[in-house]
Short mmCIF file of C-alpha atoms in Angstrom, two decimals:
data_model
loop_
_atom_site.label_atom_id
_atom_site.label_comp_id
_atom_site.label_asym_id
_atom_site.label_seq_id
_atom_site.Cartn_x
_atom_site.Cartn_y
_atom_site.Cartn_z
CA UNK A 232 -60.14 -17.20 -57.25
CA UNK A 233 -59.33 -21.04 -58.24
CA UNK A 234 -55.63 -21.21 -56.84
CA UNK A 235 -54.74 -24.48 -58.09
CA UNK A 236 -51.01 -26.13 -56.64
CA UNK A 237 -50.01 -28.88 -58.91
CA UNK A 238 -46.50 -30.47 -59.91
CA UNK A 239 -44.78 -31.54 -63.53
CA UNK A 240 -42.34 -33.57 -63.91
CA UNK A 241 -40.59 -31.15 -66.20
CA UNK A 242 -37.28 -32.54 -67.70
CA UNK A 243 -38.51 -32.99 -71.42
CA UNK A 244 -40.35 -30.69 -73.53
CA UNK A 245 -43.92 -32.25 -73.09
CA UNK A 246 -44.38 -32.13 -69.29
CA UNK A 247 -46.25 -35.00 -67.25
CA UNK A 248 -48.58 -34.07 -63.98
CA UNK A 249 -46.83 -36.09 -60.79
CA UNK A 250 -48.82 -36.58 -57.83
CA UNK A 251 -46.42 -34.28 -54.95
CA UNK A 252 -43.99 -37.11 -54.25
CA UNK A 253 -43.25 -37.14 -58.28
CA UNK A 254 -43.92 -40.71 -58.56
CA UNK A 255 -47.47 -41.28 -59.68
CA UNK A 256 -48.89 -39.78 -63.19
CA UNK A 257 -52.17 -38.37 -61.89
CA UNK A 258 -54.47 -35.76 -63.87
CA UNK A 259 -54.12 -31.96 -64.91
CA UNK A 260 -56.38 -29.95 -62.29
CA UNK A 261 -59.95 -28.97 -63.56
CA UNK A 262 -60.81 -25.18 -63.91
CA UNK A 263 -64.05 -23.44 -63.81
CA UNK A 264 -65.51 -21.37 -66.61
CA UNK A 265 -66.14 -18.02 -64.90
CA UNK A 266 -63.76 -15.88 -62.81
CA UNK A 267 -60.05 -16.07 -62.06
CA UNK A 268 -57.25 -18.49 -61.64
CA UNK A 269 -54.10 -19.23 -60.46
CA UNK A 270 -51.81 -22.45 -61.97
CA UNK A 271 -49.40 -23.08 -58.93
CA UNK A 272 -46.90 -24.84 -61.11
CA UNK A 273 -43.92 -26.81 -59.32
CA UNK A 274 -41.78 -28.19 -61.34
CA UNK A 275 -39.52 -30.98 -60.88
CA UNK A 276 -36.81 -32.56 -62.49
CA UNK A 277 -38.73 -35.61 -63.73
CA UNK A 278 -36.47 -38.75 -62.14
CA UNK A 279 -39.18 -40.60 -60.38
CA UNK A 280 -38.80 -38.54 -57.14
CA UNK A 281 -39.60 -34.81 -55.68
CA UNK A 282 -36.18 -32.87 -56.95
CA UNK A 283 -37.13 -29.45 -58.26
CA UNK A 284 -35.91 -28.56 -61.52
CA UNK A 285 -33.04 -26.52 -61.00
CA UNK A 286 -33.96 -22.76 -60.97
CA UNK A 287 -31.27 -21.20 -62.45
CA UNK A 288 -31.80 -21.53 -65.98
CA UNK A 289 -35.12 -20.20 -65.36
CA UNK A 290 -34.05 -17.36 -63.79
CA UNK A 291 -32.65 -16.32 -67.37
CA UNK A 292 -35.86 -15.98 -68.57
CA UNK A 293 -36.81 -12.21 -68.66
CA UNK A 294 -40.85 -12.51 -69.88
CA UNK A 295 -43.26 -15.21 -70.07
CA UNK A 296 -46.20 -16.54 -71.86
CA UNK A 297 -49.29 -19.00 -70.81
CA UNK A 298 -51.65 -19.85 -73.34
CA UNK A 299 -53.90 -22.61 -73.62
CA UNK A 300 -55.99 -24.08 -76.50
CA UNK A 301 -57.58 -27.17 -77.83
CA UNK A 302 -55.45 -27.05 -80.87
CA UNK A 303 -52.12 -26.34 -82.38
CA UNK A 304 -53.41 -24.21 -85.41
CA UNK A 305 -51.81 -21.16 -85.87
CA UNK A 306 -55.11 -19.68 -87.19
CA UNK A 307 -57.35 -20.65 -84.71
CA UNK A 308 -58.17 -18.17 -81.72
CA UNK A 309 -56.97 -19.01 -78.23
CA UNK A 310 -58.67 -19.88 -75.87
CA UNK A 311 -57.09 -19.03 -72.34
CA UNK A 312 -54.22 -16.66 -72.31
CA UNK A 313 -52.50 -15.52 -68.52
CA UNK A 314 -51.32 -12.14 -67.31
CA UNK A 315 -47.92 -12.93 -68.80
CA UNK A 316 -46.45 -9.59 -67.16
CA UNK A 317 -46.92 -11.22 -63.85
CA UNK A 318 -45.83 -14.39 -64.31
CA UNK A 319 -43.06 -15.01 -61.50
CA UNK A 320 -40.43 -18.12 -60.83
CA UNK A 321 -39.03 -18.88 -57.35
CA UNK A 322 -38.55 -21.07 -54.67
CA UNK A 323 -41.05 -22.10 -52.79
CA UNK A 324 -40.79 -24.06 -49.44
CA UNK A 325 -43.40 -27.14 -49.45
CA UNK A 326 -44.57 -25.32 -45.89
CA UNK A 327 -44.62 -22.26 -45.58
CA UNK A 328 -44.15 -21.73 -41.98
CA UNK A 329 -41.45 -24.40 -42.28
CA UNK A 330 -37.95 -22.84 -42.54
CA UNK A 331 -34.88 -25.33 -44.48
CA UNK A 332 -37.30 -28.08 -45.64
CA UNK A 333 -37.67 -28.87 -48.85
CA UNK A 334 -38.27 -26.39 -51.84
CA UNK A 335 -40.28 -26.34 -54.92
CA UNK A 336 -39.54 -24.49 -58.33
CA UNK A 337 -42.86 -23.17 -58.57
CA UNK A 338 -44.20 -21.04 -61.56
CA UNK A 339 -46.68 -18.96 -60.83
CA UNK A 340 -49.09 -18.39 -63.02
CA UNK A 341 -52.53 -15.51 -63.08
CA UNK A 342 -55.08 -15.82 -65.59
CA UNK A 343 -57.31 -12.99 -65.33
CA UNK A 344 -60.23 -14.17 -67.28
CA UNK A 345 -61.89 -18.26 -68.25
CA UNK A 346 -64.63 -16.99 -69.09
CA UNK A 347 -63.86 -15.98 -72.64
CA UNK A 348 -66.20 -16.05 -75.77
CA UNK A 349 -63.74 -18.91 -77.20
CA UNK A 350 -64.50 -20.86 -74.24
CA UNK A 351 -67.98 -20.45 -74.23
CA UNK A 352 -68.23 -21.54 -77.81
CA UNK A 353 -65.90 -24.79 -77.56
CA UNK A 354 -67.88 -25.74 -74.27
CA UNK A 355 -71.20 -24.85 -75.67
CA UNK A 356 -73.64 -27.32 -73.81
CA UNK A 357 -71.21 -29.74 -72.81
CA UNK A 358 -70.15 -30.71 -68.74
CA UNK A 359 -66.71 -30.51 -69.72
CA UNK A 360 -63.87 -30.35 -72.51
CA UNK A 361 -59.71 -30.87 -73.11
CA UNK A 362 -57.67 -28.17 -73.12
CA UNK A 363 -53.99 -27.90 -73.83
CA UNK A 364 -51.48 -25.29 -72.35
CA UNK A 365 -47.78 -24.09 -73.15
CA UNK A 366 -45.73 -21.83 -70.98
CA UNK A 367 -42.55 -20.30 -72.91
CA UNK A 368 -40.05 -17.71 -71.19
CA UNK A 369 -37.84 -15.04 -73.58
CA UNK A 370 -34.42 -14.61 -72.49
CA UNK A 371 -33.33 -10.83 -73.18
CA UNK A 372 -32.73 -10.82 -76.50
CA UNK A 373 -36.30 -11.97 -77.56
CA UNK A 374 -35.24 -15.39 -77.67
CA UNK A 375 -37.23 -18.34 -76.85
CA UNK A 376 -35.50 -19.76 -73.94
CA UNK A 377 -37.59 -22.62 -72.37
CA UNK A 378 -40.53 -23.78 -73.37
CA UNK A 379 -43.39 -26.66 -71.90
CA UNK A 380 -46.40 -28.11 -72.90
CA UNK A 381 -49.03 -29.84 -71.19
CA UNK A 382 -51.40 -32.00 -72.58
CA UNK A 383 -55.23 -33.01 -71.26
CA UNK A 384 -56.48 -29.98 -68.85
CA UNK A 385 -59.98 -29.77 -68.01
CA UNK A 386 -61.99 -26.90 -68.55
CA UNK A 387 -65.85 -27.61 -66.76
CA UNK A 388 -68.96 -25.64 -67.55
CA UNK A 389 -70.87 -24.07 -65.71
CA UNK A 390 -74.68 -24.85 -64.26
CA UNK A 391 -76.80 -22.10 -66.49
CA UNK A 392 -80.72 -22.07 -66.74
CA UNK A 393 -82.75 -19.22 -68.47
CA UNK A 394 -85.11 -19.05 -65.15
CA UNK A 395 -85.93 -20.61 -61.70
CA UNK A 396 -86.68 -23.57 -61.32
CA UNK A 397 -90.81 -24.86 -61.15
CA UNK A 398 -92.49 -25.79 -58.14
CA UNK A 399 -93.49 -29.05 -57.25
CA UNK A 400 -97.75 -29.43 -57.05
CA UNK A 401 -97.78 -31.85 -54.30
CA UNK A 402 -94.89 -33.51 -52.61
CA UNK A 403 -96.71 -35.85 -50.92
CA UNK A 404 -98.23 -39.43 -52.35
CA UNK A 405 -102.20 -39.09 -51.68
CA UNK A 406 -103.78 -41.59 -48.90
CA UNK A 407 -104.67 -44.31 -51.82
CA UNK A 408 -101.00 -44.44 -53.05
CA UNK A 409 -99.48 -44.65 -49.37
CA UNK A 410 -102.12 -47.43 -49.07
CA UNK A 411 -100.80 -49.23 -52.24
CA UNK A 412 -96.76 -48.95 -51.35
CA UNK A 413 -97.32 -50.16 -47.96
CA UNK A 414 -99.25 -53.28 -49.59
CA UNK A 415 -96.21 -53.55 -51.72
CA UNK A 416 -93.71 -54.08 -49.39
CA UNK A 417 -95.95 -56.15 -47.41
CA UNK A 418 -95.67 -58.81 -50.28
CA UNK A 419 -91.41 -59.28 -50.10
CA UNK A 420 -89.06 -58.53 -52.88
CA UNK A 421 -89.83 -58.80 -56.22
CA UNK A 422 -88.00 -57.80 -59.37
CA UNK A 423 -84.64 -56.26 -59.88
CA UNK A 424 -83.13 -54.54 -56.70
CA UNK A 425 -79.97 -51.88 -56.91
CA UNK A 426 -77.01 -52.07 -54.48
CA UNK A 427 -75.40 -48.95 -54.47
CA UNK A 428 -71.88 -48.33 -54.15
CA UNK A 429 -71.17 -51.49 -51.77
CA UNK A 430 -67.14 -51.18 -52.20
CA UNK A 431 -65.56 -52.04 -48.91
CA UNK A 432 -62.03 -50.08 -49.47
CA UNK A 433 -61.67 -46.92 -48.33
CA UNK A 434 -62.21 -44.57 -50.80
CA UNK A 435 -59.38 -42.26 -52.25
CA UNK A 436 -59.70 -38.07 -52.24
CA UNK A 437 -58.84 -37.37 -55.93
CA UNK A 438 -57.77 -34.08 -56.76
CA UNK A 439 -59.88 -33.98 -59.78
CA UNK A 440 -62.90 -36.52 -58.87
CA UNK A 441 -63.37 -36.37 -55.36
CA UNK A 442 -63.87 -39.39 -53.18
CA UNK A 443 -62.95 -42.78 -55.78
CA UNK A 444 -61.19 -45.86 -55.85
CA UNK A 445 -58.55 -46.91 -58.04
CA UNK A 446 -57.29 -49.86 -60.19
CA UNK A 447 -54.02 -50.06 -61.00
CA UNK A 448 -50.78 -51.77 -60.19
CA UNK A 449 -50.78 -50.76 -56.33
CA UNK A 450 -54.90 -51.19 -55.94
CA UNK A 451 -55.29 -54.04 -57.27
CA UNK A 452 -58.81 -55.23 -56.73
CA UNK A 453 -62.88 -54.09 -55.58
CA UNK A 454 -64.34 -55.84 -52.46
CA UNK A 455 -68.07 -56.12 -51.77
CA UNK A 456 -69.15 -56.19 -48.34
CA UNK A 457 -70.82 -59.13 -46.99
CA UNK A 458 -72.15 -62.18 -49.05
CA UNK A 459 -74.22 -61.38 -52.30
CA UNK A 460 -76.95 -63.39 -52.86
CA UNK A 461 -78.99 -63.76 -56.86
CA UNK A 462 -76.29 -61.04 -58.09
CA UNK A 463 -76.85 -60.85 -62.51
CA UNK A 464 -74.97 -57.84 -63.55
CA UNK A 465 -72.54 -55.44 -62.35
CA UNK A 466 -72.18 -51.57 -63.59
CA UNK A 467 -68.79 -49.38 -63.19
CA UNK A 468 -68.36 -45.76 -63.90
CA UNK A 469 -64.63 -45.38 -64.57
CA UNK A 470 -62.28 -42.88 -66.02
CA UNK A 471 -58.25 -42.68 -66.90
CA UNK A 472 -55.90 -41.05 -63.98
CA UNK A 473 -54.58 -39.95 -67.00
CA UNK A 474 -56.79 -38.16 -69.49
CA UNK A 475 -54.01 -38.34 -72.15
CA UNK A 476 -53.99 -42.37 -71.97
CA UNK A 477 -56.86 -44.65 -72.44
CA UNK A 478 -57.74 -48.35 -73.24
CA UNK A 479 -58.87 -51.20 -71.62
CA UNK A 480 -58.63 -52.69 -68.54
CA UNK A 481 -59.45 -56.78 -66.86
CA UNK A 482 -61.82 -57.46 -64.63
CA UNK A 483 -61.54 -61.18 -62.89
CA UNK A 484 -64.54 -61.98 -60.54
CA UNK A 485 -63.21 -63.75 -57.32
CA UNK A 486 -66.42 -65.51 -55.54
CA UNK A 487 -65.16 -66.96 -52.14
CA UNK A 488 -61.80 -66.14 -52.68
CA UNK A 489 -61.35 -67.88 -55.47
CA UNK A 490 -61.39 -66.53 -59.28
CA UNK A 491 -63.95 -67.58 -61.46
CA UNK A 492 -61.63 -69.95 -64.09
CA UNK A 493 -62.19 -68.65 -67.42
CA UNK A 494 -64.17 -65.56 -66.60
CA UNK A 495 -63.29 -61.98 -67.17
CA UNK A 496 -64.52 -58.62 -68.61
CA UNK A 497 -62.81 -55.99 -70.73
CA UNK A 498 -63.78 -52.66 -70.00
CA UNK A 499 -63.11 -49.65 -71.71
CA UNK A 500 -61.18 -46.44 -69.77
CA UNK A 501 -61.62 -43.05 -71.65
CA UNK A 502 -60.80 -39.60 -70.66
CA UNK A 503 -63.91 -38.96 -69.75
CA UNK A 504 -66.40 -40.55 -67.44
CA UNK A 505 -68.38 -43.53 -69.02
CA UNK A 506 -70.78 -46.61 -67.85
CA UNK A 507 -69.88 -49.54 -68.39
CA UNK A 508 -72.08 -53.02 -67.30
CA UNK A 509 -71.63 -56.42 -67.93
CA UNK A 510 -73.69 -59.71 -66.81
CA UNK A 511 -72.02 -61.65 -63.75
CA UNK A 512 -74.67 -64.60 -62.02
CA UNK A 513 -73.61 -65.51 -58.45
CA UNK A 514 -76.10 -67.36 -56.48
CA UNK A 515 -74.33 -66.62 -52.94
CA UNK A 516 -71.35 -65.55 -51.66
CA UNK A 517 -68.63 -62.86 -50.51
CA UNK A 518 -67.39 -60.79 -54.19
CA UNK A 519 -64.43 -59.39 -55.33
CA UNK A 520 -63.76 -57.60 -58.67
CA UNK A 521 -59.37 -58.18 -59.39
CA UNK A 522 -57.44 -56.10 -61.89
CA UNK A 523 -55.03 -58.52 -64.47
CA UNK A 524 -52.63 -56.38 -65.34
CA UNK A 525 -50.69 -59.23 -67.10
CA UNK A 526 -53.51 -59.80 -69.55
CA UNK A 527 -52.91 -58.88 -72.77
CA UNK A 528 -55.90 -57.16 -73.60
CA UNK A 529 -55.30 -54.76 -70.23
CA UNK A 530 -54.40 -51.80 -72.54
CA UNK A 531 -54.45 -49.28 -70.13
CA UNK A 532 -50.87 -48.18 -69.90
CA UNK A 533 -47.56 -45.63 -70.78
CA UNK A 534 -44.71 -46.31 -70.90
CA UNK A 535 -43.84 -47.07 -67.10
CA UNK A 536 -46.46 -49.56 -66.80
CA UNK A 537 -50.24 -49.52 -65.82
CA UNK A 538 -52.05 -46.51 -65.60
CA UNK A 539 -54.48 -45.58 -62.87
CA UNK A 540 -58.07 -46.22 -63.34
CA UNK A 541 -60.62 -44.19 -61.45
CA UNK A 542 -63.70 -46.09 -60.84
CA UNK A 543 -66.39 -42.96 -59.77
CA UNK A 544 -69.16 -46.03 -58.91
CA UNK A 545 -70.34 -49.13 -58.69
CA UNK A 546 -73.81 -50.79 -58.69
CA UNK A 547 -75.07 -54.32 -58.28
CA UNK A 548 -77.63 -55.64 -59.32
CA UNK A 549 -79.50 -59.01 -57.92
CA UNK A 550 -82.82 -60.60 -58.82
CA UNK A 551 -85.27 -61.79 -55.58
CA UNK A 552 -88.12 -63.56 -57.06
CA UNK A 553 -91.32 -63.28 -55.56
#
């Protein structure tokens, strides 16, 4: 089972994920097509800081629903939908073998089944898609009581293939080709050469992508280890914190600790992973990649300022010449 602990600030009708201390906008969690789930919802009240929403008016609530979708049409099929008859509401200490610390309203919600015909068909080939979910609670006379929506889940796909996979002939290079790339390299450098991932910041554990770095506001800025030498272009794989908000963001190359005057790249942030390269020459010297948030045309924001962006890679490329 995927049992999934995430928090909402929760105080207007269209909720925001928080990271834990209800500070940060960070992503909706991921789920996997295929088997069960549980959405660990905490709730809080959506000021900035960890306070639960109060549980009381909750506590009126007599049934619940959890549905999820890609649209708001009526007509359409859903897509996801929980065990509503065991959908619970307490309070929920933030350690469990803690006693008086402090306590989350957590929702607790099962869903039984992602792998659903709907699901398949919206996913069809594709790594991953957007889902949307709402969670309303009845009060005892039918009524609808509370309701929340959450914008920009992700639902992944799964790794399918119709058979194993083939064998490889020969693994090996033959004596005549081991010849030939030991002659190569004999020779020196030549061509274009790859520097993978050569970031010296400590990466961050993202719920949703793993080990990353981030731009934003707090993070302000890429270093490169050691002194580049014939560096001509630069590739980033980025994404929004935030799948709901995209646009662009500034790159300024600093070279020896000073920025390059009158050089800087726009690059696009989407919701989804994407590539983006652009053509920086430095002949020699110790790189750094700085986020402008003050530009203009650093688009990548709500409406409490710059919004996180999650760069998944970075490759440089430099030029030796034989």
């Amino acid at each position: 089972m995927q049992d999934i602990i995430f928090y909402v600030a929760a105080g207007d009708t269209l909720g925001v994920c928080k990271d834990r201390f209800g500070n940060q906008t960070v992503a909706l969690p991921s789920l996997i097509r295929g088997g069960e789930a549980r959405f660990r919802m905490r709730l809080l009240l959506g000021d900035g800081t960890d306070t639960p929403l109060p549980i009381e008016p909750l506590r009126q609530c007599v049934s619940w629903e959890f549905v999820m979708d890609s649209d708001f049409n009526d007509e359409t099929t859903l897509k996801i939908v929980a065990d509503h008859a065991n959908i619970t509401v307490a309070s929920v200490p933030e350690n469990a073998e803690e006693e008086g610390g402090h306590t989350f309203t957590e929702v607790s919600i099962p869903i039984p089944e992602t792998d659903t015909e709907e699901v398949r068909e919206y996913l069809n080939t594709s790594e991953t898609a957007s889902l949307n979910g709402e969670l309303a609670g009845y009060d005892a006379d039918g009524k609808l009581a509370y309701i929340l929506q959450l914008k920009g889940f992700t639902i992944r796909n799964r790794i399918a293939a119709s058979g194993p996979p083939s064998e490889v002939a020969d693994r090996y290079l033959p004596e005549a080709g081991v010849r030939a790339l030991i002659s190569s390299m004999q020779t020196g450098p030549m061509g274009p050469t790859i520097i993978a991932d050569p970031v010296t910041e400590m990466a961050v554990a993202d719920e949703t992508w793993g080990d990353c770095r981030y731009l934003d506001a707090a993070f302000r800025q890429l270093s490169f280890r050691g002194r580049v030498r014939s560096l001509r272009r630069v590739s980033l794989e980025t994404v929004s914190i935030d799948s709901g908000v995209t646009g662009n963001i500034v790159l300024v190359p600093v070279v020896n600790g000073s920025e390059l005057s009158g050089t800087s790249f726009v690059v696009a942030v989407g919701a989804v992973p994407s590539v983006t390269t652009f053509a920086l020459e430095v002949a020699s010297g110790t790189l750094a990649l700085r986020r402008d948030t003050d530009d203009e045309r650093d688009t990548l924001k709500d409406a409490e300022g710059s919004v996180t962006a999650v760069v998944l890679s970075v490759i440089l490329e430099v030029q030796y010449d034989a």
